Tab-separated table of C-alpha atoms in Angstrom:
chain	number	residue	atom	x	y	z
B	19	UNK	CA	54.012	114.711	163.907
B	20	UNK	CA	55.115	114.969	167.929
B	21	UNK	CA	53.532	117.276	170.144
B	22	UNK	CA	55.831	119.687	171.923
B	23	UNK	CA	56.728	118.575	175.562
B	24	UNK	CA	58.525	121.294	177.299
B	25	UNK	CA	59.963	118.798	179.833
B	26	UNK	CA	61.562	116.856	177.237
B	27	UNK	CA	63.695	119.689	176.084
B	28	UNK	CA	63.957	122.947	178.248
B	29	UNK	CA	65.911	121.886	180.798
B	30	UNK	CA	68.664	120.083	178.572
B	31	UNK	CA	69.986	123.322	176.732
B	32	UNK	CA	68.784	126.776	176.306
B	33	UNK	CA	69.158	126.521	172.450
B	34	UNK	CA	66.770	123.683	172.215
B	35	UNK	CA	64.367	126.583	172.507
B	36	UNK	CA	64.371	126.732	168.678
B	37	UNK	CA	63.074	123.462	168.500
B	38	UNK	CA	59.502	125.019	168.853
B	39	UNK	CA	60.395	127.545	165.777
B	40	UNK	CA	61.430	124.260	163.964
B	41	UNK	CA	57.709	122.826	164.729
B	42	UNK	CA	56.317	126.023	163.606
B	43	UNK	CA	58.168	125.982	160.323
B	44	UNK	CA	57.109	122.540	159.594
B	45	UNK	CA	53.365	122.779	160.594
B	46	UNK	CA	53.455	125.712	158.491
B	47	UNK	CA	55.028	123.842	155.247
B	48	UNK	CA	51.810	121.498	155.702
B	49	UNK	CA	49.438	123.950	156.056
B	50	UNK	CA	50.574	126.086	152.639
B	51	UNK	CA	50.560	122.442	151.131
B	52	UNK	CA	47.276	121.519	151.973
B	53	UNK	CA	45.301	125.255	151.681
B	54	UNK	CA	47.029	126.341	148.554
B	55	UNK	CA	47.218	122.847	146.440
B	56	UNK	CA	46.262	123.438	143.037
B	57	UNK	CA	46.292	126.947	142.793
B	58	UNK	CA	49.673	127.152	141.808
B	59	UNK	CA	51.092	126.570	138.137
B	60	UNK	CA	52.806	122.931	137.854
B	61	UNK	CA	56.204	124.323	137.847
B	62	UNK	CA	55.790	125.966	141.305
B	63	UNK	CA	54.241	122.719	142.740
B	64	UNK	CA	56.661	121.749	145.678
B	65	UNK	CA	56.594	118.806	148.008
B	66	UNK	CA	56.196	120.986	151.129
B	67	UNK	CA	53.533	119.139	152.822
B	68	UNK	CA	55.754	115.641	152.674
B	69	UNK	CA	58.728	117.865	153.521
B	70	UNK	CA	56.939	119.107	156.831
B	71	UNK	CA	55.748	115.806	158.037
B	72	UNK	CA	59.272	114.005	157.274
B	73	UNK	CA	60.779	116.987	159.756
B	74	UNK	CA	58.138	115.908	162.347
B	75	UNK	CA	59.026	112.085	162.027
B	76	UNK	CA	63.343	113.386	162.068
B	77	UNK	CA	62.023	115.160	165.311
B	78	UNK	CA	60.155	112.764	167.177
B	79	UNK	CA	62.738	110.354	166.375
B	80	UNK	CA	65.262	112.399	167.822
B	81	UNK	CA	63.381	113.459	171.310
B	82	UNK	CA	61.722	110.368	171.738
B	83	UNK	CA	65.213	108.192	171.183
B	84	UNK	CA	66.938	110.982	173.492
B	85	UNK	CA	64.128	110.527	176.428
B	86	UNK	CA	64.334	106.549	176.072
B	87	UNK	CA	68.247	106.244	175.981
B	88	UNK	CA	68.789	108.554	179.051
B	89	UNK	CA	65.620	107.346	180.579
B	90	UNK	CA	67.479	103.763	180.507
B	91	UNK	CA	70.756	105.295	181.467
B	92	UNK	CA	69.263	106.553	185.053
B	93	UNK	CA	67.841	102.885	185.684
B	94	UNK	CA	69.923	101.292	188.492
B	95	UNK	CA	71.122	97.699	187.915
B	96	UNK	CA	70.370	95.380	187.124
B	97	UNK	CA	68.249	97.172	184.387
B	98	UNK	CA	66.230	94.441	183.338
B	99	UNK	CA	64.339	94.601	186.284
B	100	UNK	CA	62.964	97.961	185.892
B	101	UNK	CA	61.679	97.298	182.249
B	102	UNK	CA	57.941	97.409	183.474
B	103	UNK	CA	58.377	100.692	184.890
B	104	UNK	CA	60.708	102.087	182.268
B	105	UNK	CA	57.710	101.212	179.601
B	106	UNK	CA	54.850	102.243	182.080
B	107	UNK	CA	55.888	105.885	182.477
B	108	UNK	CA	56.795	106.255	178.644
B	109	UNK	CA	53.314	105.170	177.540
B	110	UNK	CA	51.632	107.039	180.487
B	111	UNK	CA	53.279	110.326	179.496
B	112	UNK	CA	52.837	109.491	175.552
B	113	UNK	CA	49.221	109.033	176.405
B	114	UNK	CA	48.682	112.076	178.321
B	115	UNK	CA	50.252	114.119	175.765
B	116	UNK	CA	48.787	112.880	172.344
B	117	UNK	CA	45.589	110.767	173.140
B	118	UNK	CA	42.691	113.331	174.845
B	119	UNK	CA	42.327	115.563	171.842
B	120	UNK	CA	42.802	113.203	169.275
B	121	UNK	CA	39.843	110.901	169.918
B	122	UNK	CA	38.003	113.823	171.510
B	123	UNK	CA	38.560	115.034	167.554
B	124	UNK	CA	37.225	111.611	166.121
B	125	UNK	CA	34.056	111.767	168.635
B	126	UNK	CA	33.131	115.141	167.662
B	127	UNK	CA	33.381	114.773	164.073
B	128	UNK	CA	31.870	111.108	164.555
B	129	UNK	CA	28.724	112.906	166.204
B	130	UNK	CA	28.900	115.525	163.891
B	131	UNK	CA	28.559	112.629	160.860
B	132	UNK	CA	31.689	113.426	159.348
B	133	UNK	CA	31.661	110.613	156.314
B	134	UNK	CA	35.552	109.648	156.580
B	135	UNK	CA	35.032	109.538	160.249
B	136	UNK	CA	31.875	107.263	160.520
B	137	UNK	CA	32.903	105.335	157.478
B	138	UNK	CA	36.663	104.039	159.131
B	139	UNK	CA	36.419	104.801	162.845
B	140	UNK	CA	37.372	101.568	163.864
B	141	UNK	CA	40.858	102.473	161.713
B	142	UNK	CA	40.858	105.887	163.073
B	143	UNK	CA	40.502	105.013	166.730
B	144	UNK	CA	43.256	102.246	166.444
B	145	UNK	CA	45.902	104.766	164.882
B	146	UNK	CA	45.638	102.633	161.544
B	147	UNK	CA	44.865	105.059	158.963
B	148	UNK	CA	47.884	104.473	157.012
B	149	UNK	CA	47.194	100.792	156.889
B	150	UNK	CA	43.943	101.744	155.705
B	151	UNK	CA	45.442	104.101	152.942
B	152	UNK	CA	47.931	101.282	151.807
B	153	UNK	CA	45.453	98.505	151.715
B	154	UNK	CA	42.866	100.208	149.700
B	155	UNK	CA	45.504	102.614	147.825
B	156	UNK	CA	43.197	105.400	148.227
B	157	UNK	CA	43.080	108.802	150.405
B	158	UNK	CA	40.648	109.067	153.312
B	159	UNK	CA	39.361	112.459	152.564
B	160	UNK	CA	39.431	115.209	155.460
B	161	UNK	CA	41.621	112.755	157.934
B	162	UNK	CA	44.320	112.213	155.382
B	163	UNK	CA	46.737	113.680	157.419
B	164	UNK	CA	46.093	111.256	160.457
B	165	UNK	CA	48.205	108.654	158.902
B	166	UNK	CA	51.376	110.299	159.981
B	167	UNK	CA	50.494	110.565	163.859
B	168	UNK	CA	49.317	106.633	163.074
B	169	UNK	CA	53.017	106.115	161.723
B	170	UNK	CA	54.241	107.804	164.840
B	171	UNK	CA	52.474	105.788	167.184
B	172	UNK	CA	53.601	102.473	165.548
B	173	UNK	CA	56.816	103.836	166.311
B	174	UNK	CA	56.245	104.090	169.547
B	175	UNK	CA	55.163	100.471	169.501
B	176	UNK	CA	58.459	99.035	169.223
B	177	UNK	CA	60.706	101.671	169.484
B	178	UNK	CA	61.075	101.618	173.872
B	179	UNK	CA	61.595	97.942	173.703
B	180	UNK	CA	64.281	98.088	170.963
B	181	UNK	CA	66.341	100.848	172.699
B	182	UNK	CA	66.134	99.303	176.151
B	183	UNK	CA	67.030	95.879	174.701
B	184	UNK	CA	69.996	97.623	172.765
B	185	UNK	CA	73.397	97.815	173.600
B	186	UNK	CA	74.685	101.422	173.469
B	187	UNK	CA	77.041	100.246	170.848
B	188	UNK	CA	74.620	99.006	168.508
B	189	UNK	CA	72.592	102.181	168.709
B	190	UNK	CA	74.330	103.572	165.621
B	191	UNK	CA	74.351	100.704	163.313
B	192	UNK	CA	70.410	100.505	164.151
B	193	UNK	CA	70.161	103.713	162.955
B	194	UNK	CA	71.997	103.193	159.939
B	195	UNK	CA	70.001	99.538	159.453
B	196	UNK	CA	66.395	101.740	159.596
B	197	UNK	CA	67.914	104.556	157.197
B	198	UNK	CA	69.033	101.905	154.507
B	199	UNK	CA	66.239	99.206	155.220
B	200	UNK	CA	63.595	101.828	154.708
B	201	UNK	CA	65.115	103.281	151.314
B	202	UNK	CA	65.452	99.566	150.249
B	203	UNK	CA	62.138	98.767	151.191
B	204	UNK	CA	60.643	101.614	149.491
B	205	UNK	CA	62.668	100.901	146.180
B	206	UNK	CA	61.421	97.408	146.397
B	207	UNK	CA	57.817	98.260	146.537
B	208	UNK	CA	58.409	100.409	143.511
B	209	UNK	CA	59.842	97.737	141.265
B	210	UNK	CA	57.209	95.107	142.356
B	211	UNK	CA	54.907	97.559	141.074
B	212	UNK	CA	52.779	98.274	144.048
B	213	UNK	CA	50.695	101.430	144.810
B	214	UNK	CA	52.731	104.285	145.992
B	215	UNK	CA	50.432	104.400	148.281
B	216	UNK	CA	52.097	101.778	150.461
B	217	UNK	CA	55.590	103.314	150.327
B	218	UNK	CA	54.190	106.379	151.174
B	219	UNK	CA	52.298	106.050	154.205
B	220	UNK	CA	53.315	102.487	155.689
B	221	UNK	CA	55.220	103.042	158.901
B	222	UNK	CA	58.601	100.765	157.651
B	223	UNK	CA	59.161	103.086	154.526
B	224	UNK	CA	59.293	106.161	156.780
B	225	UNK	CA	62.488	104.765	159.119
B	226	UNK	CA	64.566	106.620	157.598
B	227	UNK	CA	63.423	109.576	159.465
B	228	UNK	CA	63.335	108.156	162.654
B	229	UNK	CA	66.795	106.546	161.884
B	230	UNK	CA	68.420	109.934	161.700
B	231	UNK	CA	66.322	111.310	164.661
B	232	UNK	CA	67.778	107.932	166.396
B	233	UNK	CA	71.600	108.782	165.209
B	234	UNK	CA	71.144	112.693	166.168
B	235	UNK	CA	69.943	111.422	169.881
B	236	UNK	CA	73.249	109.070	170.482
B	237	UNK	CA	75.435	111.757	169.229
B	238	UNK	CA	73.717	114.462	171.629
B	239	UNK	CA	74.085	112.261	174.390
B	240	UNK	CA	77.406	110.263	174.082
B	241	UNK	CA	79.159	112.305	171.528
B	242	UNK	CA	78.650	116.079	172.587
B	243	UNK	CA	81.602	117.452	170.887
B	244	UNK	CA	81.136	115.453	167.327
B	245	UNK	CA	77.371	116.647	167.542
B	246	UNK	CA	78.528	120.274	167.975
B	247	UNK	CA	81.052	119.976	165.314
B	248	UNK	CA	78.612	118.433	162.829
B	249	UNK	CA	75.903	120.990	163.193
B	250	UNK	CA	77.732	124.119	163.925
B	251	UNK	CA	78.044	124.718	160.147
B	252	UNK	CA	75.238	125.337	157.526
B	253	UNK	CA	77.049	123.553	155.215
B	254	UNK	CA	74.647	120.329	155.680
B	255	UNK	CA	71.536	122.035	155.475
B	256	UNK	CA	72.455	124.037	152.699
B	257	UNK	CA	73.462	121.105	150.976
B	258	UNK	CA	70.433	118.672	151.810
B	259	UNK	CA	68.184	121.602	150.700
B	260	UNK	CA	70.096	121.359	147.457
B	261	UNK	CA	69.752	117.570	147.262
B	262	UNK	CA	65.994	117.959	147.502
B	263	UNK	CA	65.902	120.381	144.899
B	264	UNK	CA	67.724	118.186	142.500
B	265	UNK	CA	65.503	115.340	143.251
B	266	UNK	CA	62.437	117.156	142.781
B	267	UNK	CA	63.716	118.369	139.697
B	268	UNK	CA	64.579	115.079	138.440
B	269	UNK	CA	61.262	113.784	139.274
B	270	UNK	CA	59.508	116.711	137.270
B	271	UNK	CA	62.036	116.113	134.185
B	272	UNK	CA	61.146	112.124	134.385
B	273	UNK	CA	57.466	112.847	134.265
B	274	UNK	CA	57.930	115.290	131.209
B	275	UNK	CA	60.442	112.656	129.134
B	276	UNK	CA	58.021	110.417	129.808
B	277	UNK	CA	54.391	111.150	129.606
B	278	UNK	CA	52.540	107.800	128.779
B	279	UNK	CA	53.719	106.532	132.268
B	280	UNK	CA	52.013	107.293	135.077
B	281	UNK	CA	54.398	108.958	137.568
B	282	UNK	CA	52.201	108.896	140.225
B	283	UNK	CA	52.798	105.536	139.910
B	284	UNK	CA	56.642	104.866	139.050
B	285	UNK	CA	58.884	107.859	140.140
B	286	UNK	CA	62.061	106.556	141.441
B	287	UNK	CA	62.914	110.210	142.454
B	288	UNK	CA	59.436	111.225	144.061
B	289	UNK	CA	58.731	107.666	146.004
B	290	UNK	CA	62.545	106.785	146.872
B	291	UNK	CA	64.896	109.703	147.002
B	292	UNK	CA	62.405	112.536	147.950
B	293	UNK	CA	61.919	111.501	151.567
B	294	UNK	CA	65.459	110.915	152.116
B	295	UNK	CA	66.420	114.238	150.800
B	296	UNK	CA	63.800	115.611	153.123
B	297	UNK	CA	65.017	113.702	156.227
B	298	UNK	CA	68.590	114.789	155.820
B	299	UNK	CA	67.081	118.318	155.674
B	300	UNK	CA	65.174	117.646	159.022
B	301	UNK	CA	68.309	116.222	160.132
B	302	UNK	CA	70.795	119.210	159.791
B	303	UNK	CA	67.913	121.793	160.256
B	304	UNK	CA	67.217	120.039	164.041
B	305	UNK	CA	70.454	119.827	164.523
B	306	UNK	CA	71.459	123.576	163.782
B	307	UNK	CA	68.626	124.636	165.876
B	308	UNK	CA	69.886	122.637	168.847
B	309	UNK	CA	73.563	123.863	168.749
B	310	UNK	CA	71.466	127.238	167.917
B	311	UNK	CA	71.145	129.293	164.720
B	312	UNK	CA	72.263	132.892	164.478
B	313	UNK	CA	71.277	135.776	163.096
B	314	UNK	CA	67.768	136.151	161.081
B	315	UNK	CA	67.029	132.173	161.347
B	316	UNK	CA	67.554	132.606	165.420
B	317	UNK	CA	65.535	135.623	165.320
B	318	UNK	CA	62.905	133.668	163.506
B	319	UNK	CA	62.714	130.834	165.131
B	320	UNK	CA	62.746	132.450	168.474
B	321	UNK	CA	60.414	134.851	167.763
B	322	UNK	CA	57.521	134.740	170.363
B	323	UNK	CA	55.051	134.276	167.555
B	324	UNK	CA	56.974	131.107	166.459
B	325	UNK	CA	57.326	129.684	169.950
B	326	UNK	CA	53.762	129.958	170.725
B	327	UNK	CA	52.924	128.607	167.211
B	328	UNK	CA	55.025	125.544	167.529
B	329	UNK	CA	53.849	125.360	171.264
B	330	UNK	CA	50.146	124.681	169.964
B	331	UNK	CA	51.794	122.544	166.623
B	332	UNK	CA	49.668	119.652	167.759
B	333	UNK	CA	46.344	121.053	167.150
B	334	UNK	CA	47.033	123.475	164.222
B	335	UNK	CA	48.305	119.899	162.577
B	336	UNK	CA	45.044	117.785	163.814
B	337	UNK	CA	42.270	120.676	163.317
B	338	UNK	CA	43.492	122.116	159.815
B	339	UNK	CA	42.172	119.483	157.530
B	340	UNK	CA	38.700	119.740	159.092
B	341	UNK	CA	38.843	123.584	158.593
B	342	UNK	CA	39.911	123.402	154.935
B	343	UNK	CA	41.533	121.179	152.501
B	344	UNK	CA	41.820	122.306	148.739
B	345	UNK	CA	41.188	118.531	147.525
B	346	UNK	CA	38.329	117.642	150.184
B	347	UNK	CA	36.145	120.522	151.378
B	348	UNK	CA	32.836	121.230	150.065
B	349	UNK	CA	31.739	124.184	148.932
B	350	UNK	CA	28.601	123.254	151.295
B	351	UNK	CA	31.195	123.346	154.153
B	352	UNK	CA	29.873	125.998	156.879
B	353	UNK	CA	34.031	127.719	157.276
B	354	UNK	CA	33.470	128.507	153.245
B	355	UNK	CA	30.109	129.481	153.912
B	356	UNK	CA	30.948	132.147	156.104
B	357	UNK	CA	33.667	133.056	153.880
B	358	UNK	CA	31.332	133.745	151.373
B	359	UNK	CA	29.150	135.687	153.398
B	360	UNK	CA	31.933	137.673	154.781
B	361	UNK	CA	33.215	138.525	150.933
B	362	UNK	CA	29.704	139.474	150.474
B	363	UNK	CA	29.968	142.094	152.910
B	364	UNK	CA	33.623	143.394	151.795
B	365	UNK	CA	34.379	142.370	148.180
B	366	UNK	CA	37.882	143.349	148.348
B	367	UNK	CA	38.389	139.977	150.185
B	368	UNK	CA	37.840	138.277	147.584
B	369	UNK	CA	40.558	139.510	145.219
B	370	UNK	CA	43.739	137.176	146.760
B	371	UNK	CA	43.698	134.131	148.184
B	372	UNK	CA	46.124	135.644	150.366
B	373	UNK	CA	43.030	136.985	152.460
B	374	UNK	CA	41.099	133.581	152.545
B	375	UNK	CA	44.305	131.941	153.917
B	376	UNK	CA	44.310	134.258	156.533
B	377	UNK	CA	40.873	133.774	157.710
B	378	UNK	CA	41.829	130.088	157.336
B	379	UNK	CA	44.937	130.247	159.718
B	380	UNK	CA	42.804	132.391	162.282
B	381	UNK	CA	40.475	130.042	162.415
B	382	UNK	CA	42.415	127.653	163.117
B	383	UNK	CA	44.760	129.141	165.406
B	384	UNK	CA	41.803	130.138	167.458
B	385	UNK	CA	40.564	126.389	167.963
B	386	UNK	CA	44.306	125.095	168.479
B	387	UNK	CA	44.515	127.862	171.079
B	388	UNK	CA	41.404	126.806	172.823
B	389	UNK	CA	42.522	123.142	172.764
B	390	UNK	CA	45.958	124.077	174.521
B	391	UNK	CA	44.470	126.196	177.291
B	392	UNK	CA	41.350	124.246	177.936
B	393	UNK	CA	42.631	120.567	177.513
B	394	UNK	CA	46.307	119.720	176.360
B	395	UNK	CA	48.173	121.972	178.737
B	396	UNK	CA	45.849	121.008	182.178
B	397	UNK	CA	46.429	117.218	181.021
B	398	UNK	CA	50.294	117.966	180.271
B	399	UNK	CA	51.221	119.023	183.654
B	400	UNK	CA	49.975	115.455	185.081
B	401	UNK	CA	53.146	114.118	183.296
B	402	UNK	CA	54.976	115.724	186.119
B	403	UNK	CA	53.877	112.589	188.344
B	404	UNK	CA	55.531	110.066	186.107
B	405	UNK	CA	59.106	111.282	185.658
B	406	UNK	CA	61.575	109.015	184.442
């Protein structure tokens, strides 16, 4: 996921304020998925977590591409003489925003002897947890979610140079190539019989989402009328939501019709088309938010609570899995021990998981709030010294 960056959104258009609300929706989907897993019947199980992550990928593709393309446009001729400063500015600003709390979290968890952190600290420190998952075909426990941050960092390694060297007329074909290449690669891995982990967490297999973000940035910068015409209507968003619903239904139907086949290993709907459909949801959701939702959706996205939650969304995402994860958190975890003590005092709290969800959310918001005001916001101010 991409952390909120005020300087990258606020000055351009007031409607971009709704992007913080989109961040809130995306991180909310991830939290719901990770905290309620295995509590819902299979018929109601939806890929909310992967949808939330994919929305963040599209958003990252848009914001980073827009920053890079507009930054390149501002460079004096000959532009190649300014490549060094162009790359330096980008990487310093990204480092200031992303690295501090990521490495502080790893440091603290290493000191606390968190098993997966101790075991894989080298992979985590190099933003290579997705490579670890793909190589060993296994999840990593409480640090599972860091794979998406690894994907984003790996995209940052090539995207600045790519967009600097790419002529403007080649941007849209490149975005299309990223989309088609990513889908084809996922399909090829599936046919080859590779573990599904590879197609899910590898950076190249996520590029359809980033490609759509790149296409959106190009339209926003150079084809504003087409951008507004495309996203003014809600048809695209509603159609992409329906498409994802059909993909999920087809995946469940396929699994039911082939009980002897491990659908986690071979299900073209889940492992090829689901992320593409989710990417288009992110594409139309973000585009519509930039143009500006009206009515109830506008109220939701611009509500002060949504805005604040979007502002601290990086911390919410980074910390939530260490607070609780339905798959990995042992009953001896301090958060669950405190919860059992609370329910022994106030028994009705144990009558519904909704109370426990609120408890987990309060802890996560509290930690993300401290992180924002004590660490992220002060360090974020340093970025003003490195303007494009």
